Amino acid sequence: MSRKAVAVVTGGNKGVGFAIVKGLCEHFSGNVYLTARNETLGLNSVGKLKELGLNSLFHQLDLKDQASIDNFKEYIKNVEGGIDILVNNAAIAFPNVTSVPFSEQADETIAVNYFGTLRVCDTLFSILRPDAKVVNVSSSAGHLTRIPSQEIRAKLSDPLLTVEQLSGYMKEFVNDAKMNVHVENGWGSSAYVISKVGVSALSIVQQRLFDKESEKRNIIVNSVHPGYVDTDMTNHKGVLTIEEGAKAPLYLALEDHGLRGQYVWNDNSVVDWFGPPPS
């Protein structure tokens, strides 16, 4: 008996992640896994979908906990056999006004948004099925030009950039933030920006690595800016609904678009990550 196709969304219990799960339940003919760090919140969200007549499955997944990710991988491997769609949506953002020192903001934001996403990818990529699609949710903040330093931008846009080098640059930013020299060293003043630039750059490197696989699985990786959405992440200042924010991620996950290693805007258009951002 053939197994069903499988879609996985991280950070799926609220906001854009919840809307992505909802959209997948409506348009994807397979099992849809809503994952979240908090089991109670995750199950509550599955219940809300159930009330709408939509069926999703829940599994606990914490981006900062390798044991949690390993447990999820083994579950999917044993129960489902593999993954066809992976949407890396889970992320954090500190409010503009906060008492948390910037050094701590930098450490936590990079740990979750960049290294947490990388940890999930490193663990789950081995069970991606042929023709699987990976959607890394970035941001307009994830455009390369958001970093002031031309030297740093050149490093991140190196066509031979490796994951190890990229991770090293992310650690360098955190160290500079702890020394309070991040602005003078060209990183700028937003930890969220650096984390999302990291996710965008990671997506390009990941596609290059998949394209070089000896046994090509035709895995597709793209990053996406969902738009300025009314969520906790934007302190509810966003102008788009979560359903509008989910449109581009769902397009990349479900449609036969032919895009590979691209940075996609919320209107489904491809934006040059290396060039000027959209006005």
One Martini backbone bead per residue (centre of mass of N, CA, C, O) as a GRO file, in nm:
protein
  279
    1MET     BB    1   0.094   0.037   0.025
    2SER     BB    2   0.073   0.358  -0.030
    3ARG     BB    3   0.182   0.651   0.079
    4LYS     BB    4   0.136   0.948   0.186
    5ALA     BB    5   0.173   1.255   0.166
    6VAL     BB    6   0.400   1.511   0.323
    7ALA     BB    7   0.353   1.784   0.554
    8VAL     BB    8   0.559   2.048   0.710
    9VAL     BB    9   0.518   2.278   0.994
   10THR     BB   10   0.672   2.526   1.153
   11GLY     BB   11   0.513   2.714   1.364
   12GLY     BB   12   0.173   2.629   1.342
   13ASN     BB   13  -0.013   2.767   1.586
   14LYS     BB   14   0.036   3.057   1.439
   15GLY     BB   15  -0.025   3.270   1.215
   16VAL     BB   16   0.122   3.197   0.927
   17GLY     BB   17   0.157   2.899   0.999
   18PHE     BB   18  -0.145   2.838   1.033
   19ALA     BB   19  -0.226   2.926   0.742
   20ILE     BB   20  -0.054   2.714   0.601
   21VAL     BB   21  -0.189   2.469   0.718
   22LYS     BB   22  -0.470   2.537   0.617
   23GLY     BB   23  -0.395   2.540   0.313
   24LEU     BB   24  -0.297   2.248   0.302
   25CYS     BB   25  -0.562   2.113   0.394
   26GLU     BB   26  -0.717   2.228   0.133
   27HIS     BB   27  -0.474   2.149  -0.116
   28PHE     BB   28  -0.347   1.885   0.015
   29SER     BB   29  -0.296   1.532  -0.066
   30GLY     BB   30  -0.230   1.487   0.265
   31ASN     BB   31  -0.031   1.498   0.534
   32VAL     BB   32  -0.053   1.744   0.803
   33TYR     BB   33   0.200   1.902   1.001
   34LEU     BB   34   0.170   2.045   1.310
   35THR     BB   35   0.421   2.234   1.461
   36ALA     BB   36   0.541   2.272   1.810
   37ARG     BB   37   0.671   2.344   2.113
   38ASN     BB   38   0.377   2.358   2.226
   39GLU     BB   39   0.147   2.123   2.282
   40THR     BB   40  -0.110   2.275   2.364
   41LEU     BB   41  -0.112   2.484   2.133
   42GLY     BB   42  -0.109   2.278   1.904
   43LEU     BB   43  -0.373   2.125   1.974
   44ASN     BB   44  -0.557   2.372   1.963
   45SER     BB   45  -0.509   2.426   1.660
   46VAL     BB   46  -0.616   2.159   1.559
   47GLY     BB   47  -0.900   2.213   1.675
   48LYS     BB   48  -0.965   2.462   1.498
   49LEU     BB   49  -0.952   2.307   1.232
   50LYS     BB   50  -1.172   2.102   1.298
   51GLU     BB   51  -1.401   2.319   1.310
   52LEU     BB   52  -1.343   2.367   0.984
   53GLY     BB   53  -1.297   2.067   0.859
   54LEU     BB   54  -0.987   2.016   0.934
   55ASN     BB   55  -0.698   1.795   0.892
   56SER     BB   56  -0.448   1.761   1.138
   57LEU     BB   57  -0.129   1.704   1.264
   58PHE     BB   58   0.062   1.644   1.566
   59HIS     BB   59   0.399   1.768   1.664
   60GLN     BB   60   0.658   1.804   1.850
   61LEU     BB   61   0.879   2.108   1.802
   62ASP     BB   62   1.217   2.212   1.881
   63LEU     BB   63   1.469   2.404   1.747
   64LYS     BB   64   1.663   2.390   2.025
   65ASP     BB   65   1.601   2.065   2.022
   66GLN     BB   66   1.751   1.786   1.911
   67ALA     BB   67   1.574   1.566   2.038
   68SER     BB   68   1.308   1.664   1.916
   69ILE     BB   69   1.393   1.636   1.618
   70ASP     BB   70   1.471   1.338   1.626
   71ASN     BB   71   1.192   1.235   1.711
   72PHE     BB   72   1.045   1.337   1.461
   73LYS     BB   73   1.201   1.188   1.249
   74GLU     BB   74   1.141   0.897   1.348
   75TYR     BB   75   0.839   0.919   1.318
   76ILE     BB   76   0.822   0.982   1.016
   77LYS     BB   77   0.989   0.745   0.915
   78ASN     BB   78   0.798   0.517   1.043
   79VAL     BB   79   0.504   0.630   0.954
   80GLU     BB   80   0.566   0.780   0.653
   81GLY     BB   81   0.885   0.776   0.517
   82GLY     BB   82   0.846   1.100   0.463
   83ILE     BB   83   0.899   1.416   0.281
   84ASP     BB   84   0.748   1.675   0.060
   85ILE     BB   85   0.695   1.917   0.272
   86LEU     BB   86   0.894   2.203   0.396
   87VAL     BB   87   0.814   2.450   0.646
   88ASN     BB   88   1.018   2.716   0.764
   89ASN     BB   89   0.863   2.927   1.011
   90ALA     BB   90   0.998   2.941   1.268
   91ALA     BB   91   1.010   3.231   1.494
   92ILE     BB   92   1.162   3.534   1.621
   93ALA     BB   93   1.080   3.862   1.788
   94PHE     BB   94   1.166   4.149   1.913
   95PRO     BB   95   1.072   4.422   2.031
   96ASN     BB   96   1.155   4.746   1.994
   97VAL     BB   97   1.059   4.756   2.295
   98THR     BB   98   1.315   4.657   2.531
   99SER     BB   99   1.500   4.519   2.816
  100VAL     BB  100   1.668   4.353   2.638
  101PRO     BB  101   1.964   4.298   2.560
  102PHE     BB  102   2.120   4.285   2.262
  103SER     BB  103   2.297   4.037   2.312
  104GLU     BB  104   2.048   3.853   2.375
  105GLN     BB  105   1.893   3.895   2.115
  106ALA     BB  106   2.107   3.785   1.926
  107ASP     BB  107   2.140   3.503   2.043
  108GLU     BB  108   1.838   3.410   2.022
  109THR     BB  109   1.770   3.477   1.726
  110ILE     BB  110   1.992   3.305   1.594
  111ALA     BB  111   1.928   3.035   1.737
  112VAL     BB  112   1.645   3.012   1.601
  113ASN     BB  113   1.629   3.128   1.302
  114TYR     BB  114   1.895   2.988   1.208
  115PHE     BB  115   1.993   2.733   1.379
  116GLY     BB  116   1.713   2.601   1.392
  117THR     BB  117   1.669   2.568   1.091
  118LEU     BB  118   1.930   2.412   1.037
  119ARG     BB  119   1.869   2.174   1.225
  120VAL     BB  120   1.619   2.075   1.077
  121CYS     BB  121   1.754   2.031   0.804
  122ASP     BB  122   1.984   1.837   0.886
  123THR     BB  123   1.771   1.618   0.985
  124LEU     BB  124   1.537   1.608   0.739
  125PHE     BB  125   1.676   1.584   0.455
  126SER     BB  126   1.712   1.264   0.454
  127ILE     BB  127   1.365   1.240   0.429
  128LEU     BB  128   1.340   1.344   0.159
  129ARG     BB  129   1.174   1.327  -0.117
  130PRO     BB  130   1.139   1.320  -0.423
  131ASP     BB  131   1.046   1.648  -0.516
  132ALA     BB  132   1.082   1.818  -0.288
  133LYS     BB  133   0.978   2.100  -0.077
  134VAL     BB  134   1.143   2.401   0.037
  135VAL     BB  135   1.035   2.652   0.282
  136ASN     BB  136   1.186   2.958   0.371
  137VAL     BB  137   1.102   3.187   0.604
  138SER     BB  138   1.143   3.512   0.570
  139SER     BB  139   1.208   3.855   0.462
  140SER     BB  140   1.260   4.179   0.397
  141ALA     BB  141   1.497   4.161   0.611
  142GLY     BB  142   1.647   3.929   0.414
  143HIS     BB  143   1.790   4.131   0.253
  144LEU     BB  144   2.111   4.205   0.176
  145THR     BB  145   2.084   4.532   0.199
  146ARG     BB  146   2.037   4.535   0.522
  147ILE     BB  147   2.342   4.535   0.513
  148PRO     BB  148   2.580   4.778   0.532
  149SER     BB  149   2.822   4.602   0.465
  150GLN     BB  150   3.002   4.526   0.188
  151GLU     BB  151   3.182   4.300   0.299
  152ILE     BB  152   2.958   4.119   0.413
  153ARG     BB  153   2.794   4.092   0.154
  154ALA     BB  154   3.020   3.950  -0.004
  155LYS     BB  155   3.034   3.697   0.170
  156LEU     BB  156   2.722   3.614   0.141
  157SER     BB  157   2.752   3.622  -0.200
  158ASP     BB  158   2.922   3.390  -0.233
  159PRO     BB  159   2.914   3.126  -0.461
  160LEU     BB  160   3.101   2.944  -0.237
  161LEU     BB  161   2.933   2.928  -0.005
  162THR     BB  162   2.907   2.787   0.310
  163VAL     BB  163   2.760   2.674   0.587
  164GLU     BB  164   3.003   2.714   0.772
  165GLN     BB  165   3.054   3.009   0.701
  166LEU     BB  166   2.777   3.122   0.766
  167SER     BB  167   2.778   3.036   1.063
  168GLY     BB  168   3.028   3.204   1.133
  169TYR     BB  169   2.894   3.480   1.079
  170MET     BB  170   2.671   3.453   1.291
  171LYS     BB  171   2.871   3.431   1.530
  172GLU     BB  172   3.013   3.700   1.483
  173PHE     BB  173   2.771   3.876   1.543
  174VAL     BB  174   2.722   3.783   1.833
  175ASN     BB  175   3.001   3.868   1.936
  176ASP     BB  176   2.974   4.169   1.861
  177ALA     BB  177   2.725   4.217   2.040
  178LYS     BB  178   2.871   4.148   2.311
  179MET     BB  179   3.089   4.393   2.239
  180ASN     BB  180   2.943   4.638   2.101
  181VAL     BB  181   3.039   4.619   1.755
  182HIS     BB  182   2.814   4.578   1.530
  183VAL     BB  183   2.788   4.857   1.397
  184GLU     BB  184   3.093   4.926   1.333
  185ASN     BB  185   3.110   4.632   1.170
  186GLY     BB  186   2.829   4.638   0.972
  187TRP     BB  187   2.544   4.498   1.075
  188GLY     BB  188   2.386   4.671   1.255
  189SER     BB  189   2.065   4.687   1.472
  190SER     BB  190   1.945   4.390   1.370
  191ALA     BB  191   1.887   4.064   1.449
  192TYR     BB  192   1.662   3.988   1.252
  193VAL     BB  193   1.805   4.056   0.994
  194ILE     BB  194   2.042   3.858   1.021
  195SER     BB  195   1.870   3.600   1.041
  196LYS     BB  196   1.724   3.637   0.756
  197VAL     BB  197   1.970   3.656   0.583
  198GLY     BB  198   2.065   3.376   0.662
  199VAL     BB  199   1.821   3.222   0.543
  200SER     BB  200   1.853   3.317   0.252
  201ALA     BB  201   2.142   3.213   0.211
  202LEU     BB  202   2.089   2.918   0.284
  203SER     BB  203   1.897   2.852   0.048
  204ILE     BB  204   2.109   2.881  -0.175
  205VAL     BB  205   2.306   2.667  -0.072
  206GLN     BB  206   2.111   2.427  -0.061
  207GLN     BB  207   2.049   2.415  -0.363
  208ARG     BB  208   2.337   2.365  -0.456
  209LEU     BB  209   2.369   2.094  -0.303
  210PHE     BB  210   2.133   1.941  -0.436
  211ASP     BB  211   2.245   1.975  -0.733
  212LYS     BB  212   2.515   1.791  -0.636
  213GLU     BB  213   2.397   1.534  -0.611
  214SER     BB  214   2.455   1.213  -0.703
  215GLU     BB  215   2.150   1.150  -0.609
  216LYS     BB  216   1.905   1.293  -0.751
  217ARG     BB  217   1.595   1.445  -0.605
  218ASN     BB  218   1.481   1.725  -0.679
  219ILE     BB  219   1.524   1.954  -0.478
  220ILE     BB  220   1.343   2.239  -0.348
  221VAL     BB  221   1.464   2.578  -0.272
  222ASN     BB  222   1.306   2.852  -0.091
  223SER     BB  223   1.251   3.188  -0.024
  224VAL     BB  224   1.023   3.406   0.183
  225HIS     BB  225   0.809   3.693   0.171
  226PRO     BB  226   0.492   3.734   0.326
  227GLY     BB  227   0.482   4.006   0.460
  228TYR     BB  228   0.292   4.250   0.639
  229VAL     BB  229   0.173   4.098   0.919
  230ASP     BB  230  -0.086   4.036   1.148
  231THR     BB  231   0.114   3.975   1.429
  232ASP     BB  232   0.316   3.918   1.688
  233MET     BB  233   0.578   3.986   1.525
  234THR     BB  234   0.440   4.293   1.456
  235ASN     BB  235   0.251   4.388   1.684
  236HIS     BB  236  -0.005   4.426   1.498
  237LYS     BB  237   0.098   4.624   1.234
  238GLY     BB  238   0.007   4.476   1.012
  239VAL     BB  239  -0.184   4.461   0.688
  240LEU     BB  240  -0.203   4.157   0.680
  241THR     BB  241  -0.323   3.864   0.666
  242ILE     BB  242  -0.250   3.539   0.720
  243GLU     BB  243  -0.358   3.446   0.446
  244GLU     BB  244  -0.186   3.644   0.278
  245GLY     BB  245   0.091   3.541   0.399
  246ALA     BB  246   0.046   3.235   0.280
  247LYS     BB  247   0.050   3.246  -0.033
  248ALA     BB  248   0.353   3.220  -0.111
  249PRO     BB  249   0.427   2.963   0.042
  250LEU     BB  250   0.208   2.792  -0.106
  251TYR     BB  251   0.314   2.831  -0.388
  252LEU     BB  252   0.593   2.693  -0.333
  253ALA     BB  253   0.464   2.416  -0.222
  254LEU     BB  254   0.234   2.353  -0.471
  255GLU     BB  255   0.359   2.461  -0.724
  256ASP     BB  256   0.472   2.461  -1.072
  257HIS     BB  257   0.732   2.703  -1.088
  258GLY     BB  258   1.062   2.642  -1.120
  259LEU     BB  259   1.195   2.727  -0.860
  260ARG     BB  260   1.552   2.789  -0.752
  261GLY     BB  261   1.700   2.956  -0.508
  262GLN     BB  262   1.488   3.176  -0.426
  263TYR     BB  263   1.358   3.513  -0.376
  264VAL     BB  264   1.030   3.566  -0.254
  265TRP     BB  265   0.756   3.741  -0.277
  266ASN     BB  266   0.419   3.802  -0.178
  267ASP     BB  267   0.350   3.808  -0.512
  268ASN     BB  268   0.549   3.573  -0.643
  269SER     BB  269   0.798   3.726  -0.693
  270VAL     BB  270   1.119   3.765  -0.807
  271VAL     BB  271   1.402   3.857  -0.614
  272ASP     BB  272   1.697   4.019  -0.603
  273TRP     BB  273   1.913   3.953  -0.348
  274PHE     BB  274   2.172   4.123  -0.472
  275GLY     BB  275   1.993   4.358  -0.520
  276PRO     BB  276   1.761   4.567  -0.529
  277PRO     BB  277   1.496   4.634  -0.364
  278PRO     BB  278   1.189   4.682  -0.340
  279SER     BB  279   0.983   4.976  -0.317
   0.00000   0.00000   0.00000
